[in-house]
Coordinates of C-alpha atoms and ligand atoms in Angstrom, one line a residue:
M250 CA 128.1 84.0 74.9
M251 CA 126.2 81.2 76.4
E252 CA 123.3 79.4 74.6
F253 CA 120.3 77.4 76.6
C254 CA 117.2 75.3 75.2
G255 CA 114.5 75.7 78.1
K256 CA 110.4 74.7 77.6
S257 CA 108.6 77.7 75.5
V258 CA 105.2 79.3 77.5
Y259 CA 104.9 81.9 74.9
K260 CA 105.8 81.5 70.7
G261 CA 107.7 85.1 70.3
I262 CA 110.8 86.6 70.6
A263 CA 112.3 89.3 72.2
M264 CA 115.8 90.8 72.8
G265 CA 116.8 93.6 75.8
N266 CA 118.3 93.7 78.9
V267 CA 118.5 91.3 81.7
L268 CA 117.3 91.5 85.3
V269 CA 118.2 88.5 87.2
L270 CA 115.9 87.9 90.3
K271 CA 118.1 86.1 92.9
N272 CA 116.1 83.9 94.7
R273 CA 114.5 85.6 97.9
D274 CA 114.1 81.7 99.9
H275 CA 118.3 80.9 100.2
Q276 CA 119.3 80.6 103.5
I277 CA 120.3 83.1 105.9
K278 CA 123.9 82.1 107.0
R279 CA 124.2 82.9 111.3
I280 CA 128.3 83.9 111.1
R281 CA 129.5 84.7 114.1
I282 CA 131.1 88.9 114.7
E283 CA 133.6 90.3 116.3
N284 CA 132.4 93.9 115.5
T285 CA 128.6 94.2 116.8
Q286 CA 128.6 97.7 116.8
E287 CA 128.9 97.6 113.2
E288 CA 126.7 95.0 112.2
I289 CA 124.2 97.4 114.8
K290 CA 124.9 100.0 112.1
R291 CA 124.6 98.1 109.1
V292 CA 120.7 97.9 110.5
E293 CA 120.3 101.1 110.8
Q294 CA 121.2 102.4 107.5
A295 CA 119.9 99.1 105.8
G296 CA 116.4 100.3 107.5
E297 CA 117.4 104.7 106.5
Q298 CA 117.6 103.3 102.7
A299 CA 113.6 100.6 103.9
K300 CA 112.4 103.7 104.6
E301 CA 113.1 106.0 101.7
Q302 CA 112.2 102.8 99.2
L303 CA 108.8 102.4 101.1
Q304 CA 108.5 106.5 100.6
K305 CA 108.8 105.7 96.7
L306 CA 106.7 102.5 96.7
Y307 CA 103.8 105.2 98.5
D308 CA 103.9 108.1 96.5
K309 CA 104.1 106.2 93.0
V310 CA 100.9 104.0 94.8
V311 CA 98.9 107.0 96.0
K312 CA 99.5 108.2 92.2
E313 CA 98.0 105.7 90.5
V314 CA 95.4 104.2 92.8
G315 CA 94.9 106.0 95.5
E316 CA 95.8 106.7 99.4
A317 CA 93.3 103.8 100.8
N318 CA 96.1 101.3 98.8
A319 CA 99.1 103.2 99.5
A320 CA 98.6 103.1 103.3
I321 CA 100.3 99.7 104.1
F322 CA 103.5 101.6 103.1
E323 CA 102.9 103.9 105.6
V324 CA 102.1 101.4 108.1
H325 CA 105.6 99.7 107.3
Q326 CA 107.2 102.8 107.5
M327 CA 106.2 102.7 111.6
M328 CA 106.7 99.0 111.7
L329 CA 110.7 100.0 111.0
E330 CA 110.7 102.0 113.7
D331 CA 109.1 100.1 116.7
D332 CA 111.4 100.2 119.6
D333 CA 110.3 96.1 120.4
Y334 CA 111.3 94.7 117.0
L335 CA 115.0 96.9 116.7
E336 CA 115.4 96.5 120.1
A337 CA 115.2 92.9 119.8
I338 CA 117.6 93.0 116.8
H339 CA 120.1 94.4 118.3
N340 CA 119.8 92.6 121.9
M341 CA 120.5 89.4 119.3
I342 CA 123.5 91.1 117.3
L343 CA 125.2 92.4 121.0
T344 CA 123.8 88.9 123.3
E345 CA 124.6 86.3 120.4
N346 CA 128.3 87.9 118.1
V347 CA 125.3 87.4 115.4
N348 CA 126.0 89.1 112.0
A349 CA 122.6 90.9 110.7
E350 CA 121.1 89.1 108.4
Y351 CA 120.8 86.8 110.6
A352 CA 119.6 88.6 113.7
V353 CA 117.0 90.6 111.7
A354 CA 115.7 87.2 109.9
V355 CA 115.6 85.2 113.4
T356 CA 113.1 88.3 114.7
G357 CA 111.6 89.4 111.7
D358 CA 110.1 85.3 111.9
N359 CA 109.8 85.3 115.2
F360 CA 107.5 88.2 115.6
S361 CA 105.6 87.2 112.7
K362 CA 104.6 83.5 114.6
M363 CA 103.6 86.0 117.1
F364 CA 101.3 88.0 115.6
A365 CA 99.5 85.4 113.7
S366 CA 99.4 83.6 116.8
M367 CA 96.9 86.2 118.3
D368 CA 93.3 86.3 118.5
D369 CA 92.9 90.3 117.1
E370 CA 92.2 89.7 112.8
Y371 CA 94.4 92.8 113.2
M372 CA 96.9 92.3 114.6
K373 CA 97.1 88.7 113.6
A374 CA 97.3 90.2 110.0
R375 CA 100.6 91.9 111.0
A376 CA 102.4 89.0 110.7
A377 CA 103.0 89.5 106.9
D378 CA 103.9 92.9 106.9
V379 CA 107.0 91.6 109.7
K380 CA 107.7 89.0 107.6
D381 CA 107.7 91.7 104.5
I382 CA 109.6 94.1 106.4
S383 CA 112.0 91.8 107.4
E384 CA 112.6 90.8 104.0
R385 CA 113.3 94.2 103.0
L386 CA 115.6 94.7 105.6
V387 CA 117.3 91.7 104.7
R388 CA 117.8 91.9 101.0
N389 CA 119.1 95.7 101.6
L390 CA 121.9 94.2 104.1
S391 CA 123.0 91.7 101.4
G392 CA 122.8 94.6 98.8
Q393 CA 120.2 93.7 96.9
G394 CA 118.4 96.5 97.0
D395 CA 115.1 96.4 96.4
T396 CA 113.0 94.2 94.3
D397 CA 110.4 96.5 93.3
L398 CA 109.5 95.2 90.7
S399 CA 106.8 98.1 89.3
E400 CA 110.3 100.4 89.6
M401 CA 112.2 98.1 86.5
D402 CA 113.2 99.4 83.1
P403 CA 112.2 97.3 80.0
S404 CA 114.1 94.4 81.1
V405 CA 114.2 90.3 80.5
I406 CA 113.6 88.7 83.4
V407 CA 115.6 85.7 85.3
A408 CA 114.9 84.0 88.0
D409 CA 114.7 80.7 89.3
D410 CA 111.1 80.6 89.5
L411 CA 108.6 83.5 89.9
S412 CA 105.3 83.0 92.1
P413 CA 102.6 84.6 91.0
S414 CA 102.6 86.8 93.7
E415 CA 105.3 88.3 92.1
T416 CA 104.6 88.1 88.6
V417 CA 101.4 90.6 88.7
Q418 CA 103.6 93.3 90.6
M419 CA 105.9 93.9 87.5
D420 CA 105.0 96.5 85.0
K421 CA 103.9 94.7 82.2
E422 CA 105.0 96.8 79.8
K423 CA 108.4 96.5 81.4
I424 CA 109.0 92.4 80.7
L425 CA 110.6 91.8 77.4
G426 CA 111.2 88.1 78.7
F427 CA 111.1 85.4 81.4
V428 CA 113.9 82.7 82.1
T429 CA 112.8 80.2 84.5
V430 CA 115.2 77.6 86.1
H431 CA 112.2 76.1 87.3
G432 CA 108.4 76.0 86.9
S433 CA 106.3 74.2 84.6
T434 CA 103.5 75.0 81.6
N435 CA 100.9 75.2 83.2
S436 CA 101.3 77.3 86.0
H437 CA 100.3 80.4 86.3
T438 CA 103.6 82.7 85.9
A439 CA 103.2 80.7 82.2
I440 CA 99.7 81.6 82.0
L441 CA 100.1 85.5 83.2
A442 CA 103.2 85.2 80.0
R443 CA 100.9 83.8 77.1
M444 CA 98.2 86.6 78.7
M445 CA 100.6 89.3 78.1
N446 CA 102.5 88.2 75.0
I447 CA 105.3 87.8 76.8
P448 CA 107.7 85.0 75.1
A449 CA 108.7 82.6 77.9
L450 CA 110.6 79.8 78.8
I451 CA 111.2 77.5 81.6
G452 CA 113.4 74.8 83.1
V453 CA 116.2 76.6 81.3
P454 CA 119.2 74.3 82.8
M455 CA 121.5 77.7 83.5
N456 CA 123.7 78.6 86.7
L457 CA 122.2 81.8 88.0
E458 CA 125.4 82.7 89.4
Q459 CA 127.0 83.4 85.9
I460 CA 124.3 85.8 85.0
Q461 CA 124.1 88.4 85.3
T462 CA 121.8 92.0 85.5
G463 CA 122.7 94.7 83.0
M464 CA 124.0 91.0 80.3
T465 CA 122.0 90.9 76.7
A466 CA 119.7 88.0 75.8
V467 CA 117.4 86.8 73.3
V468 CA 114.7 84.8 73.7
D469 CA 113.7 83.2 71.6
G470 CA 110.2 81.2 72.5
F471 CA 109.9 79.4 69.0
Q472 CA 113.3 77.7 69.2
S473 CA 113.0 77.8 72.8
K474 CA 116.2 78.6 73.3
V475 CA 117.7 82.0 75.2
I476 CA 121.3 83.3 73.9
F477 CA 123.1 85.5 76.8
E478 CA 125.4 87.5 75.3
P479 CA 124.9 87.0 71.8
T480 CA 127.3 87.9 68.9
E481 CA 126.7 90.7 67.1
E482 CA 125.7 88.1 64.3
I483 CA 122.9 87.1 66.2
C484 CA 121.9 90.3 67.8
A485 CA 120.9 91.6 63.7
E486 CA 119.2 88.3 63.2
T487 CA 116.9 88.7 66.1
E488 CA 116.1 92.2 65.2
K489 CA 115.4 91.2 61.9
R490 CA 112.9 88.5 63.2
I491 CA 111.7 90.9 65.6
Q492 CA 110.2 93.1 62.9
E493 CA 109.3 90.2 60.7
E494 CA 106.7 89.2 64.4
R495 CA 105.5 92.5 64.1
E496 CA 104.5 92.5 61.1
K497 CA 102.7 89.6 61.6
V498 CA 100.9 90.5 64.6
Q499 CA 100.0 93.7 62.2
L500 CA 98.3 91.7 59.1
L501 CA 96.1 90.3 61.7
Q502 CA 95.1 93.4 62.7
S503 CA 92.8 93.7 59.5
L504 CA 91.2 90.6 61.2
K505 CA 89.4 93.8 63.7
G506 CA 85.3 94.2 63.5
Q507 CA 85.5 91.1 61.9
E508 CA 83.0 88.0 63.0
N509 CA 84.0 84.4 64.5
I510 CA 82.1 82.7 61.6
T511 CA 82.8 80.0 59.8
L512 CA 83.1 79.7 56.3
D513 CA 79.3 77.3 56.6
G514 CA 78.5 80.9 58.6
K515 CA 78.6 78.7 62.1
T516 CA 79.7 81.8 64.7
V517 CA 81.3 81.5 68.1
N518 CA 82.4 83.6 71.0
I519 CA 85.5 84.4 71.3
Y520 CA 86.6 86.4 74.8
A521 CA 89.5 87.2 76.1
N522 CA 90.7 85.0 80.1
I523 CA 92.5 88.4 82.2
G524 CA 93.6 88.5 85.5
S525 CA 93.7 92.1 86.2
V526 CA 92.0 95.6 85.9
S527 CA 94.4 96.8 84.1
D528 CA 94.5 93.6 81.7
V529 CA 91.5 94.9 79.8
G530 CA 93.4 97.0 77.8
Y531 CA 94.5 94.0 76.3
V532 CA 91.2 92.9 76.4
L533 CA 89.8 95.8 74.0
E534 CA 92.9 96.1 71.9
N535 CA 92.8 92.8 70.2
D536 CA 88.9 93.2 70.0
A537 CA 87.9 90.5 72.0
G538 CA 83.6 89.5 71.8
G539 CA 84.2 90.1 76.2
I540 CA 85.2 88.1 79.0
G541 CA 85.2 85.0 79.4
L542 CA 87.7 84.2 82.7
F543 CA 88.3 87.4 85.0
R544 CA 90.3 85.3 87.7
S545 CA 89.5 87.6 90.3
E546 CA 91.9 86.1 92.9
F547 CA 94.8 88.0 91.3
L548 CA 92.8 90.6 93.5
Y549 CA 93.8 89.3 96.9
L550 CA 97.8 89.1 95.8
G551 CA 100.2 90.5 96.4
R552 CA 99.3 93.0 98.9
N553 CA 99.0 91.9 103.2
D554 CA 95.1 91.8 103.8
F555 CA 92.0 91.2 102.1
P556 CA 90.8 93.7 99.3
T557 CA 87.6 95.4 101.5
E558 CA 84.2 95.4 99.5
E559 CA 84.4 98.8 98.3
E560 CA 87.8 98.2 96.4
Q561 CA 86.7 95.2 94.6
F562 CA 83.3 96.8 93.6
Q563 CA 85.6 99.5 92.1
A564 CA 87.6 96.9 89.8
Y565 CA 84.5 95.2 88.7
K566 CA 82.2 98.5 87.9
Q567 CA 85.6 99.7 86.4
V568 CA 86.1 96.3 84.6
L569 CA 82.2 95.9 83.6
Q570 CA 82.1 99.7 82.1
T571 CA 84.7 100.0 80.4
M572 CA 83.8 96.2 78.2
A573 CA 80.5 98.6 77.8
S574 CA 77.8 96.1 77.0
K575 CA 79.6 93.1 76.3
K576 CA 79.4 89.7 78.5
V577 CA 82.0 89.9 81.3
I578 CA 82.0 86.7 83.1
I579 CA 84.3 87.0 86.7
R580 CA 84.7 83.8 88.6
T581 CA 84.8 83.6 92.3
L582 CA 88.1 83.6 94.0
D583 CA 90.4 80.3 93.3
I584 CA 92.7 80.8 95.9
G585 CA 94.4 77.5 97.6
A586 CA 97.0 75.0 95.6
D587 CA 99.5 77.1 93.7
K588 CA 97.6 80.9 94.7
Q589 CA 98.8 81.0 98.6
V590 CA 98.1 84.5 100.3
D591 CA 99.6 84.7 103.7
Y592 CA 96.9 86.6 105.7
F593 CA 94.2 83.8 104.4
N594 CA 96.5 81.2 106.9
L595 CA 95.4 78.7 104.8
G596 CA 98.1 76.5 106.8
K597 CA 100.9 73.6 104.8
E598 CA 98.8 70.9 103.0
D599 CA 100.6 67.8 101.4
N600 CA 98.1 67.4 98.7
P601 CA 96.9 71.9 98.2
A602 CA 95.9 70.7 94.6
L603 CA 93.0 68.6 95.6
G604 CA 92.7 70.8 99.3
Y605 CA 91.6 73.2 100.9
R606 CA 91.2 75.9 97.8
A607 CA 88.5 77.5 95.6
I608 CA 84.9 77.0 96.6
R609 CA 85.6 75.1 99.4
I610 CA 87.0 77.9 101.3
C611 CA 84.8 80.1 100.4
L612 CA 81.2 77.5 101.4
K613 CA 84.2 77.5 104.6
Q614 CA 84.2 80.7 105.3
P615 CA 81.0 82.4 103.9
D616 CA 81.9 85.8 104.9
I617 CA 85.4 86.0 103.5
F618 CA 81.9 84.7 99.8
K619 CA 80.2 87.7 101.2
T620 CA 82.5 90.3 101.0
Q621 CA 82.5 89.0 96.8
L622 CA 79.2 88.7 96.2
R623 CA 78.6 91.9 97.8
A624 CA 80.6 94.2 95.3
L625 CA 79.6 91.3 92.3
L626 CA 76.4 92.4 93.0
R627 CA 76.8 95.5 93.2
A628 CA 79.2 96.0 90.3
A629 CA 76.5 93.9 88.1
V630 CA 74.4 97.3 87.8
F631 CA 77.1 98.3 85.8
G632 CA 76.9 96.3 82.7
N633 CA 76.7 92.8 81.2
L634 CA 78.5 90.7 84.2
S635 CA 78.2 86.6 84.8
I636 CA 79.6 85.2 87.8
M637 CA 81.4 81.8 87.6
Y638 CA 82.5 79.3 90.6
P639 CA 84.7 77.6 90.4
M640 CA 86.2 74.0 91.0
I641 CA 82.4 72.3 91.4
I642 CA 82.4 68.8 93.1
S643 CA 78.3 68.5 93.3
T644 CA 75.0 70.2 92.7
D645 CA 74.9 70.3 96.3
E646 CA 77.9 73.2 96.5
V647 CA 75.4 75.2 93.8
K648 CA 72.6 74.7 96.0
Q649 CA 74.5 76.3 99.7
I650 CA 76.3 78.8 97.1
Y651 CA 72.2 79.7 95.8
A652 CA 71.6 79.8 99.3
I653 CA 74.4 82.4 100.1
V654 CA 74.1 84.9 97.2
E655 CA 70.5 85.0 98.6
E656 CA 71.5 86.6 101.8
V657 CA 73.3 89.0 100.1
K658 CA 70.4 89.6 97.4
K659 CA 68.5 90.4 100.9
E660 CA 71.0 92.0 103.1
L661 CA 71.6 94.2 100.4
E662 CA 67.5 95.6 99.4
E663 CA 67.5 95.8 103.3
Q664 CA 70.2 98.4 103.5
G665 CA 68.6 100.1 100.0
V666 CA 71.6 99.0 98.0
P667 CA 71.3 99.1 94.0
Y668 CA 72.4 95.2 93.3
K669 CA 71.4 93.0 90.1
V670 CA 71.7 89.5 90.6
P671 CA 73.4 87.9 87.0
E672 CA 73.6 85.1 85.6
Q673 CA 75.1 82.5 87.3
G674 CA 77.4 79.5 85.6
I675 CA 79.9 77.4 87.1
M676 CA 83.6 75.9 86.0
I677 CA 83.8 72.2 85.1
E678 CA 87.8 71.7 85.8
T679 CA 86.6 68.3 88.0
P680 CA 85.4 65.0 86.5
A681 CA 83.1 65.0 89.6
A682 CA 81.1 67.7 88.1
V683 CA 81.9 66.1 84.4
M684 CA 80.0 63.0 85.5
V685 CA 76.8 64.6 87.4
S686 CA 76.9 67.5 84.6
E687 CA 73.7 67.2 83.7
E688 CA 72.0 67.7 86.6
L689 CA 74.1 70.5 86.9
A690 CA 72.6 72.5 83.6
E691 CA 69.7 71.7 85.2
L692 CA 71.0 74.0 88.1
V693 CA 73.0 77.0 86.1
D694 CA 73.2 79.1 83.2
F695 CA 76.4 78.7 81.5
F696 CA 79.3 75.5 81.9
S697 CA 83.3 77.0 81.3
I698 CA 85.5 74.5 80.8
G699 CA 88.8 74.8 82.7
T700 CA 90.9 72.1 80.4
N701 CA 94.1 73.1 83.1
D702 CA 92.5 71.3 86.0
L703 CA 90.0 69.3 84.3
T704 CA 93.3 67.4 82.7
Q705 CA 94.8 67.5 86.3
Y706 CA 92.4 66.1 87.7
T707 CA 91.5 63.6 85.5
L708 CA 95.0 62.3 84.2
A709 CA 96.1 61.8 88.1
I710 CA 98.8 65.2 86.8
D711 CA 99.8 67.7 89.2
R712 CA 99.9 70.3 87.4
Q713 CA 102.7 72.5 89.0
N714 CA 105.1 69.4 89.1
E715 CA 107.3 70.6 85.8
R716 CA 108.6 66.8 86.1
L717 CA 105.9 65.5 84.6
D718 CA 104.8 68.3 82.0
D719 CA 105.1 65.8 79.6
F720 CA 102.7 63.5 80.4
Y721 CA 100.0 66.4 81.4
N722 CA 98.2 66.1 77.9
P723 CA 95.0 67.8 77.8
H724 CA 94.9 66.2 73.8
H725 CA 94.5 62.7 76.0
P726 CA 91.2 61.3 74.3
A727 CA 89.5 60.7 77.9
I728 CA 89.3 64.7 78.0
L729 CA 88.0 65.3 74.5
K730 CA 85.2 62.5 75.2
M731 CA 84.5 65.0 78.5
I732 CA 84.1 67.9 76.8
Q733 CA 81.6 66.9 74.4
I734 CA 79.9 64.7 77.3
I735 CA 79.3 68.2 78.6
V736 CA 78.7 70.2 76.2
D737 CA 75.9 68.1 75.6
S738 CA 74.7 68.3 79.1
A739 CA 74.6 71.9 78.6
H740 CA 72.8 71.9 75.7
K741 CA 70.1 69.4 76.7
Y742 CA 68.9 72.7 79.2
G743 CA 69.5 74.6 76.7
K744 CA 72.6 75.9 78.3
W745 CA 75.4 77.1 76.3
A746 CA 79.5 75.1 77.2
G747 CA 82.6 77.3 76.5
I748 CA 86.3 76.6 76.9
C749 CA 88.5 78.5 79.4
G750 CA 91.7 76.8 80.3
E751 CA 94.1 76.7 78.4
L752 CA 93.3 74.5 75.8
G753 CA 90.9 76.9 74.1
A754 CA 93.3 78.4 72.1
D755 CA 95.0 75.3 70.8
A756 CA 94.4 76.1 67.2
E757 CA 94.7 71.9 66.5
L758 CA 91.4 71.9 68.5
T759 CA 89.6 74.5 67.1
E760 CA 88.1 72.1 64.4
T761 CA 87.8 69.6 66.4
F762 CA 85.7 72.1 69.5
L763 CA 83.3 73.7 66.9
R764 CA 82.3 70.5 65.5
M765 CA 81.8 69.4 69.3
G766 CA 79.0 72.2 69.9
V767 CA 81.3 74.2 72.0
D768 CA 79.6 77.4 72.0
E769 CA 82.3 79.5 73.1
L770 CA 86.0 79.9 73.7
S771 CA 88.0 82.3 75.6
V772 CA 91.3 82.3 75.8
A773 CA 94.3 85.0 75.9
P774 CA 94.2 88.3 74.2
S775 CA 96.7 87.9 72.3
M776 CA 94.9 84.5 70.9
I777 CA 91.4 86.4 70.2
L778 CA 92.2 87.5 66.1
K779 CA 94.4 84.3 66.2
L780 CA 91.7 82.1 66.3
R781 CA 89.4 84.3 64.5
K782 CA 91.4 83.8 61.2
I783 CA 91.3 79.8 62.1
V784 CA 87.2 80.0 63.0
R785 CA 86.6 82.1 59.4
E786 CA 88.7 79.9 57.2
L787 CA 87.2 76.6 58.3
D788 CA 83.8 75.1 56.7
L789 CA 82.3 72.6 58.8
S790 CA 80.3 71.9 55.6
L791 CA 82.8 69.5 53.7
N792 CA 83.5 66.0 55.6
E793 CA 86.1 65.9 59.0
Ligands
PEP154 C1 91.2 75.7 84.6 O1 91.7 75.4 85.3 O2 91.7 75.2 83.5 C2 91.4 77.5 84.8 C3 90.9 78.0 83.1 O3 91.6 78.1 85.6 P1 92.9 77.8 86.7 O4 94.1 77.7 85.0 O5 92.6 79.6 86.9 O6 92.9 76.9 87.7
MG155 MG1 90.6 75.9 87.5

């Protein structure tokens, strides 16, 4: 039995088989090889294995989301047979007497750089594909096999760290828990864990070499610990606790269909945060009043090229239709910082959180923005949509956005494409936006407070930096004062203000938020009924 403590990201308890995801960024060693023919044979075998894996992926994606989305796996299969690519690998093995892993990694790197430097956008995008197939070959060569996370058995995922793009690929139904050595409580992977009701621990000081796939693990988010190979007694006790938790969740079910109303009659909207179309199931299951934040950038992650207007339109339309007349607030893409996507070619920055991200990309590269806006305006016809813009710092930005929306509107009009310009709001997640919130309130339809970033920028604390977790305090009086300022500014101009950052789900502050006049709380679906219970037990007519 091995026991480790970490930081709990979601309070829940789970038990099951471990799936260890080895760090895929490890350095590939250059080893001198005598039998070069044998290495070439290994490359061929790894290639055959890769083609089979890709075929399986292709079949699965065709079944789930159609041929257009699966085409990329066909391209990968073809690239694996590319003569230039294979010849470069073989040559390197033969002339430099190096191991297959090293030859594939270096060749993959060289080809990827070559594609990235081309002018043609299509060829540029192939850089990520070559990287992908080379990594797949290296994984096969080193016996790690396919880390196709969409095909796994129900497991507790154990890893060094997980990126948002890795997490989105996983079949959420099959994840029992997350345990990682690194990661910060405010990272998007942590947010995803909360969203999916998955017990998760980060910052666990374990040695991954000692932990094997197939071991049993208990992830205890209440006591912030993980136990590998637990005793029979612990297993039995855990089973009991899992059952008790299930019963508590069932009790909350009785609140479905009830209003979010305090004992003295004040109501508040409680909406859900989501990251993908498939999350809408959680929204309905937990009886959310609407969707307060659809992080649309997740449509851009975990793929090799931009989602087309049509793909986006279909995704937004599906969410709107499924939510019927309920409000759906879609945030325009918030790429950058920790959400990196190769094909955006954003380049390396010293301070990515203070860098080229979110609305800044949209205003500088309006073609990307316009594609998303076209999809949104077209989808707006099918339900109760609101658009929300992230990382705003000035009224000037809002005016620029409106000018682009106007252009998109005109284009759709001229093309005779049905559309609607929905309600448009902004996220307040920079101190600058707080300071000019009155001027902003005049311009927009609503505010949604992104407390994750607002805390990061106000306290000057990188939300991704795990060493600073103890300093990252969203209860800081500066943040609470800012929330009051934002709500007052919105109300002065007859607009509404909500909170969609993680703080919105903080049960300790629900009463404070209601007293401040916050109109909406948008939280992980798993928190909806818990918050409803708290709201219904509050009496704001009593003194604080
Ligand atoms: C926030 O910053 O609070 C927010 C909701 O946006 P994200 O966490 O996606 O940056
Ligand atoms: Mg944010």
